[in-house]
Tab-separated table of C-alpha atoms in Angstrom:
chain	number	residue	atom	x	y	z
A	23	UNK	CA	73.708	25.121	67.998
A	24	UNK	CA	70.707	22.360	67.736
A	25	UNK	CA	70.616	20.406	64.525
A	26	UNK	CA	67.116	21.073	62.553
A	27	UNK	CA	65.617	19.096	59.639
A	28	UNK	CA	63.204	20.203	57.092
A	29	UNK	CA	61.264	17.193	55.949
A	30	UNK	CA	59.521	17.354	52.724
A	31	UNK	CA	55.918	16.042	52.810
A	32	UNK	CA	55.938	12.272	52.706
A	33	UNK	CA	59.479	12.143	53.716
A	34	UNK	CA	60.872	9.617	55.918
A	35	UNK	CA	61.830	10.268	59.422
A	36	UNK	CA	65.542	11.072	60.236
A	37	UNK	CA	66.485	9.919	63.559
A	38	UNK	CA	68.464	12.915	65.736
A	39	UNK	CA	71.835	13.467	65.321
A	40	UNK	CA	74.253	11.124	67.480
A	41	UNK	CA	76.244	12.799	70.070
A	42	UNK	CA	79.519	11.701	71.769
A	43	UNK	CA	82.977	12.794	72.206
A	44	UNK	CA	85.180	11.559	69.440
A	45	UNK	CA	88.787	12.225	70.739
A	46	UNK	CA	90.363	13.574	74.058
A	47	UNK	CA	93.499	15.288	74.110
A	48	UNK	CA	95.991	16.174	77.146
A	49	UNK	CA	96.961	19.624	75.556
A	50	UNK	CA	99.342	21.350	78.035
A	51	UNK	CA	99.268	25.190	77.675
A	52	UNK	CA	102.461	26.948	78.515
A	53	UNK	CA	102.158	30.527	77.344
A	54	UNK	CA	105.683	29.782	75.723
A	55	UNK	CA	103.927	27.884	73.051
A	56	UNK	CA	101.780	30.654	71.905
A	57	UNK	CA	104.496	33.338	72.107
A	58	UNK	CA	106.748	30.789	69.895
A	59	UNK	CA	103.887	30.721	67.673
A	60	UNK	CA	103.986	34.070	66.937
A	61	UNK	CA	100.389	34.569	65.768
A	62	UNK	CA	98.219	37.969	65.429
A	63	UNK	CA	96.491	37.439	68.743
A	64	UNK	CA	99.553	37.993	70.732
A	65	UNK	CA	101.355	41.098	71.435
A	66	UNK	CA	104.966	39.785	72.083
A	67	UNK	CA	107.246	38.656	69.075
A	68	UNK	CA	109.717	35.280	69.445
A	69	UNK	CA	112.321	33.949	67.077
A	70	UNK	CA	110.075	30.235	67.672
A	71	UNK	CA	111.458	27.839	69.985
A	72	UNK	CA	110.103	24.547	71.530
A	73	UNK	CA	109.392	23.213	67.990
A	74	UNK	CA	108.917	19.670	68.823
A	75	UNK	CA	105.724	20.288	71.381
A	76	UNK	CA	104.443	22.640	68.394
A	77	UNK	CA	104.739	20.503	65.916
A	78	UNK	CA	102.819	18.145	67.756
A	79	UNK	CA	100.290	20.575	68.223
A	80	UNK	CA	100.008	20.923	63.857
A	81	UNK	CA	99.203	16.900	63.791
A	82	UNK	CA	96.530	17.783	66.498
A	83	UNK	CA	95.272	20.626	64.185
A	84	UNK	CA	95.027	18.446	60.983
A	85	UNK	CA	93.009	15.536	62.834
A	86	UNK	CA	90.748	17.805	64.544
A	87	UNK	CA	90.041	19.608	61.237
A	88	UNK	CA	89.553	16.000	60.092
A	89	UNK	CA	86.534	15.232	62.699
A	90	UNK	CA	84.847	18.010	62.048
A	91	UNK	CA	83.600	18.786	65.479
A	92	UNK	CA	80.852	20.877	66.985
A	93	UNK	CA	82.703	21.948	69.900
A	94	UNK	CA	85.819	22.057	71.707
A	95	UNK	CA	85.793	21.507	75.712
A	96	UNK	CA	88.411	22.273	77.996
A	97	UNK	CA	89.011	22.019	81.368
A	98	UNK	CA	92.094	24.072	82.622
A	99	UNK	CA	93.723	24.339	85.755
A	100	UNK	CA	94.477	28.277	85.957
A	101	UNK	CA	90.608	28.839	85.996
A	102	UNK	CA	90.705	28.018	89.842
A	103	UNK	CA	87.292	28.231	91.270
A	104	UNK	CA	87.605	27.401	95.215
A	105	UNK	CA	83.554	26.140	95.464
A	106	UNK	CA	82.363	24.338	92.881
A	107	UNK	CA	82.813	23.697	89.074
A	108	UNK	CA	81.948	26.600	86.935
A	109	UNK	CA	81.147	26.732	83.482
A	110	UNK	CA	81.270	29.475	81.173
A	111	UNK	CA	77.903	30.459	79.647
A	112	UNK	CA	79.074	34.381	78.120
A	113	UNK	CA	78.119	33.690	74.724
A	114	UNK	CA	81.053	35.693	72.955
A	115	UNK	CA	83.794	36.125	75.477
A	116	UNK	CA	86.139	39.233	73.882
A	117	UNK	CA	89.200	40.562	75.623
A	118	UNK	CA	93.118	40.598	77.060
A	119	UNK	CA	94.553	37.943	78.554
A	120	UNK	CA	97.875	38.326	79.996
A	121	UNK	CA	99.788	35.624	81.960
A	122	UNK	CA	100.727	37.045	85.518
A	123	UNK	CA	104.053	35.628	85.581
A	124	UNK	CA	105.428	35.930	82.009
A	125	UNK	CA	103.368	39.288	80.982
A	126	UNK	CA	106.372	39.868	78.478
A	127	UNK	CA	105.567	36.556	76.552
A	128	UNK	CA	101.896	36.310	76.785
A	129	UNK	CA	99.530	39.327	76.024
A	130	UNK	CA	96.929	37.894	74.102
A	131	UNK	CA	93.655	39.073	72.378
A	132	UNK	CA	90.909	36.732	71.923
A	133	UNK	CA	87.009	36.700	70.940
A	134	UNK	CA	85.567	33.505	70.438
A	135	UNK	CA	81.979	31.906	70.867
A	136	UNK	CA	80.573	29.832	73.699
A	137	UNK	CA	78.237	26.871	72.534
A	138	UNK	CA	75.946	28.131	75.009
A	139	UNK	CA	72.945	25.545	75.192
A	140	UNK	CA	75.724	22.843	75.888
A	141	UNK	CA	77.191	24.978	78.867
A	142	UNK	CA	73.904	25.078	80.676
A	143	UNK	CA	73.353	21.342	79.891
A	144	UNK	CA	76.970	20.470	81.735
A	145	UNK	CA	75.905	22.552	84.433
A	146	UNK	CA	72.536	20.865	85.110
A	147	UNK	CA	74.258	17.420	84.466
A	148	UNK	CA	77.097	18.560	87.183
A	149	UNK	CA	74.268	19.092	89.737
A	150	UNK	CA	72.485	15.914	88.815
A	151	UNK	CA	75.555	13.844	89.454
A	152	UNK	CA	75.500	15.344	92.911
A	153	UNK	CA	78.472	18.272	92.040
A	154	UNK	CA	78.351	21.791	93.503
A	155	UNK	CA	78.152	23.948	89.790
A	156	UNK	CA	77.664	27.302	88.917
A	157	UNK	CA	77.224	29.067	85.506
A	158	UNK	CA	79.186	31.971	84.957
A	159	UNK	CA	77.393	34.651	82.834
A	160	UNK	CA	79.176	37.794	83.723
A	161	UNK	CA	80.079	39.609	80.562
A	162	UNK	CA	83.876	40.958	80.818
A	163	UNK	CA	85.653	37.951	82.983
A	164	UNK	CA	88.885	37.582	81.615
A	165	UNK	CA	89.679	34.294	80.262
A	166	UNK	CA	92.599	32.532	81.811
A	167	UNK	CA	95.555	31.607	80.106
A	168	UNK	CA	95.466	27.730	80.333
A	169	UNK	CA	92.151	28.089	78.661
A	170	UNK	CA	93.484	30.270	75.850
A	171	UNK	CA	96.831	28.364	75.511
A	172	UNK	CA	95.206	25.122	74.940
A	173	UNK	CA	92.439	26.124	72.724
A	174	UNK	CA	94.436	28.233	70.524
A	175	UNK	CA	97.325	25.383	70.225
A	176	UNK	CA	94.543	23.268	68.946
A	177	UNK	CA	92.494	25.663	66.878
A	178	UNK	CA	94.120	28.733	66.178
A	179	UNK	CA	91.225	30.032	63.866
A	180	UNK	CA	88.806	29.739	66.608
A	181	UNK	CA	85.937	28.892	63.968
A	182	UNK	CA	84.747	25.822	66.536
A	183	UNK	CA	82.578	27.282	69.603
A	184	UNK	CA	83.953	26.437	72.966
A	185	UNK	CA	83.083	25.222	76.654
A	186	UNK	CA	85.546	25.863	78.979
A	187	UNK	CA	85.337	24.304	82.562
A	188	UNK	CA	86.886	25.820	85.541
A	189	UNK	CA	89.745	23.488	87.917
A	190	UNK	CA	87.584	23.094	91.387
A	191	UNK	CA	90.215	20.363	91.965
A	192	UNK	CA	93.234	22.987	92.795
A	193	UNK	CA	96.884	21.613	91.782
A	194	UNK	CA	97.828	24.028	94.407
A	195	UNK	CA	96.145	22.778	97.546
A	196	UNK	CA	94.687	19.304	96.953
A	197	UNK	CA	96.176	15.654	96.253
A	198	UNK	CA	95.363	12.732	94.566
A	199	UNK	CA	92.398	12.312	96.976
A	200	UNK	CA	90.184	14.485	94.936
A	201	UNK	CA	90.485	12.589	91.961
A	202	UNK	CA	87.395	10.703	92.351
A	203	UNK	CA	85.204	13.828	92.088
A	204	UNK	CA	87.314	14.251	88.574
A	205	UNK	CA	85.761	10.917	87.332
A	206	UNK	CA	82.238	12.112	88.203
A	207	UNK	CA	82.893	15.570	86.611
A	208	UNK	CA	83.725	13.149	83.330
A	209	UNK	CA	80.674	11.134	83.547
A	210	UNK	CA	78.813	13.953	84.127
A	211	UNK	CA	80.516	15.860	81.149
A	212	UNK	CA	79.814	12.717	78.642
A	213	UNK	CA	75.847	12.853	79.718
A	214	UNK	CA	75.969	16.528	78.608
A	215	UNK	CA	77.394	16.406	75.551
A	216	UNK	CA	75.414	12.751	74.570
A	217	UNK	CA	72.022	14.338	75.675
A	218	UNK	CA	72.705	17.318	73.447
A	219	UNK	CA	73.733	15.575	70.632
A	220	UNK	CA	77.012	17.303	70.303
A	221	UNK	CA	80.054	15.902	68.641
A	222	UNK	CA	82.856	16.612	71.090
A	223	UNK	CA	86.661	17.052	71.141
A	224	UNK	CA	87.865	17.333	74.969
A	225	UNK	CA	90.927	19.144	76.071
A	226	UNK	CA	92.709	18.513	79.049
A	227	UNK	CA	95.023	21.860	79.842
A	228	UNK	CA	97.416	20.284	82.200
A	229	UNK	CA	101.444	19.892	81.933
A	230	UNK	CA	103.075	16.635	83.801
A	231	UNK	CA	105.935	17.038	86.168
A	232	UNK	CA	105.408	21.069	86.891
A	233	UNK	CA	108.690	22.246	89.015
A	234	UNK	CA	110.536	24.886	86.968
A	235	UNK	CA	113.324	27.300	87.056
A	236	UNK	CA	113.165	30.733	88.571
A	237	UNK	CA	115.525	32.100	86.468
A	238	UNK	CA	115.025	33.348	82.677
A	239	UNK	CA	117.530	33.839	80.014
A	240	UNK	CA	118.079	36.981	78.104
A	241	UNK	CA	116.461	35.369	75.186
A	242	UNK	CA	113.705	33.272	76.919
A	243	UNK	CA	113.643	30.813	73.774
A	244	UNK	CA	116.774	29.933	73.958
A	245	UNK	CA	116.491	26.383	73.258
A	246	UNK	CA	120.619	25.716	74.718
A	247	UNK	CA	118.796	26.268	78.231
A	248	UNK	CA	115.588	24.158	78.006
A	249	UNK	CA	116.073	20.938	79.822
A	250	UNK	CA	114.442	18.753	82.554
A	251	UNK	CA	114.012	20.496	85.707
A	252	UNK	CA	115.709	17.299	87.304
A	253	UNK	CA	116.631	13.721	86.621
A	254	UNK	CA	113.765	12.529	88.965
A	255	UNK	CA	111.229	14.465	87.454
A	256	UNK	CA	112.020	13.892	83.928
A	257	UNK	CA	111.849	10.039	84.971
A	258	UNK	CA	108.349	9.982	86.699
A	259	UNK	CA	107.118	11.479	83.206
A	260	UNK	CA	108.625	8.555	81.301
A	261	UNK	CA	106.965	6.169	83.649
A	262	UNK	CA	103.476	7.889	83.150
A	263	UNK	CA	103.982	7.757	79.373
A	264	UNK	CA	105.279	4.526	79.342
A	265	UNK	CA	101.603	3.263	80.699
A	266	UNK	CA	100.057	5.767	78.331
A	267	UNK	CA	101.894	4.218	75.459
A	268	UNK	CA	101.498	0.540	76.136
A	269	UNK	CA	98.300	-0.087	78.372
A	270	UNK	CA	94.882	0.611	78.166
A	271	UNK	CA	94.041	3.813	79.715
A	272	UNK	CA	92.455	2.213	82.959
A	273	UNK	CA	95.741	1.870	84.002
A	274	UNK	CA	96.072	5.365	84.623
A	275	UNK	CA	93.652	5.239	87.475
A	276	UNK	CA	96.547	3.785	89.269
A	277	UNK	CA	99.525	5.187	87.442
A	278	UNK	CA	98.109	8.903	87.972
A	279	UNK	CA	98.467	8.862	91.093
A	280	UNK	CA	102.062	7.214	91.340
A	281	UNK	CA	103.260	9.922	89.216
A	282	UNK	CA	101.632	12.861	91.384
A	283	UNK	CA	103.163	11.412	94.306
A	284	UNK	CA	106.743	10.995	92.369
A	285	UNK	CA	106.504	14.160	91.175
A	286	UNK	CA	104.966	18.094	91.362
A	287	UNK	CA	102.466	17.498	88.992
A	288	UNK	CA	99.906	19.714	87.675
A	289	UNK	CA	97.814	16.731	86.894
A	290	UNK	CA	96.788	17.225	90.859
A	291	UNK	CA	94.057	19.725	89.161
A	292	UNK	CA	92.445	16.533	87.737
A	293	UNK	CA	92.325	17.800	83.981
A	294	UNK	CA	93.632	14.278	82.749
A	295	UNK	CA	91.586	12.376	85.177
A	296	UNK	CA	88.382	14.159	83.635
A	297	UNK	CA	89.071	13.643	80.389
A	298	UNK	CA	89.817	9.835	80.538
A	299	UNK	CA	86.735	9.746	82.618
A	300	UNK	CA	84.596	11.528	79.757
A	301	UNK	CA	86.067	8.754	77.649
A	302	UNK	CA	84.875	6.356	79.530
A	303	UNK	CA	88.495	5.081	80.266
A	304	UNK	CA	89.205	4.062	76.636
A	305	UNK	CA	90.437	0.225	76.154
A	306	UNK	CA	93.109	1.298	74.237
A	307	UNK	CA	96.711	3.279	74.474
A	308	UNK	CA	97.326	6.509	73.946
A	309	UNK	CA	98.814	8.167	70.992
A	310	UNK	CA	101.960	10.278	72.065
A	311	UNK	CA	102.491	13.266	69.668
A	312	UNK	CA	104.976	14.830	71.328
A	313	UNK	CA	106.783	15.546	74.572
A	314	UNK	CA	109.179	18.345	75.668
A	315	UNK	CA	110.348	20.732	78.597
A	316	UNK	CA	109.447	24.178	78.992
A	317	UNK	CA	111.225	26.020	81.149
A	318	UNK	CA	112.251	22.488	82.662
A	319	UNK	CA	108.281	21.467	83.107
A	320	UNK	CA	107.462	18.501	81.690
A	321	UNK	CA	104.855	18.541	78.438
A	322	UNK	CA	102.941	16.090	76.664
A	323	UNK	CA	100.746	16.267	73.643
A	324	UNK	CA	98.430	13.122	73.510
A	325	UNK	CA	95.444	11.535	71.742
A	326	UNK	CA	92.617	9.305	72.845
A	327	UNK	CA	89.739	8.351	70.497
A	328	UNK	CA	86.251	8.063	71.269
A	329	UNK	CA	83.043	7.142	70.090
A	330	UNK	CA	82.548	6.496	66.362
A	331	UNK	CA	80.097	9.547	65.955
């Protein structure tokens, strides 16, 4: 993955390529989105559904292709590691990822390439920043659906190398008290990306409010039955998104914990905090490309631009 330049005799030396994070996206992963897209990698077939969110991802795909990043880096809440932050360093993950609650919607055959050099650099940077970190090198370990979901929706061609990071900050056990560690993780991520000279796009694979219905309709994609779980969860999402669209991202240092307290929020896993910290809390508003519910949960697709690299 490193860049190599061949110089003709007498040619001036060229400076190494400048690396950095060029954009970050809040990239929710519910398996229903892939199910509704009907990609060839997923076994179940649908009649569509959740179009507003899927159209938002169409725009993300267009923007990412135009940026021509070297790598996509994803933090996902369903690769849960109880001790430390793990990084997938397997060069060529292949297999079938099955969503345990919705196996009738998500049985996805994945086959992609890892940017191993960056993955190893991330482990080192995490440790240098005082975090417990591990490199996952076990061939054949199944990749979780939250990682697959975000990566597929952003780049269904799978022609950009990836790096995936686990969620040590468990959304089901911890609260906003752990978000400080996710800020450190973000700073360490930025350092490794810059040191390796990568032009990276980051993906935070989080939903927002996360209470969901426990009964499914006969047709899963029946949009007549799709609405927020309740009004308080919806209002909490709207309060957070109003901050995203009207204030610099630094305001989210307060708004994200408030959203967690006001709702059952998947942002407790820290993916969104990691993303914004890695971007060094841009002094800009976020670009909300779409919002919608999936079995009652709130989901937003949002872009923040990073460095001009």
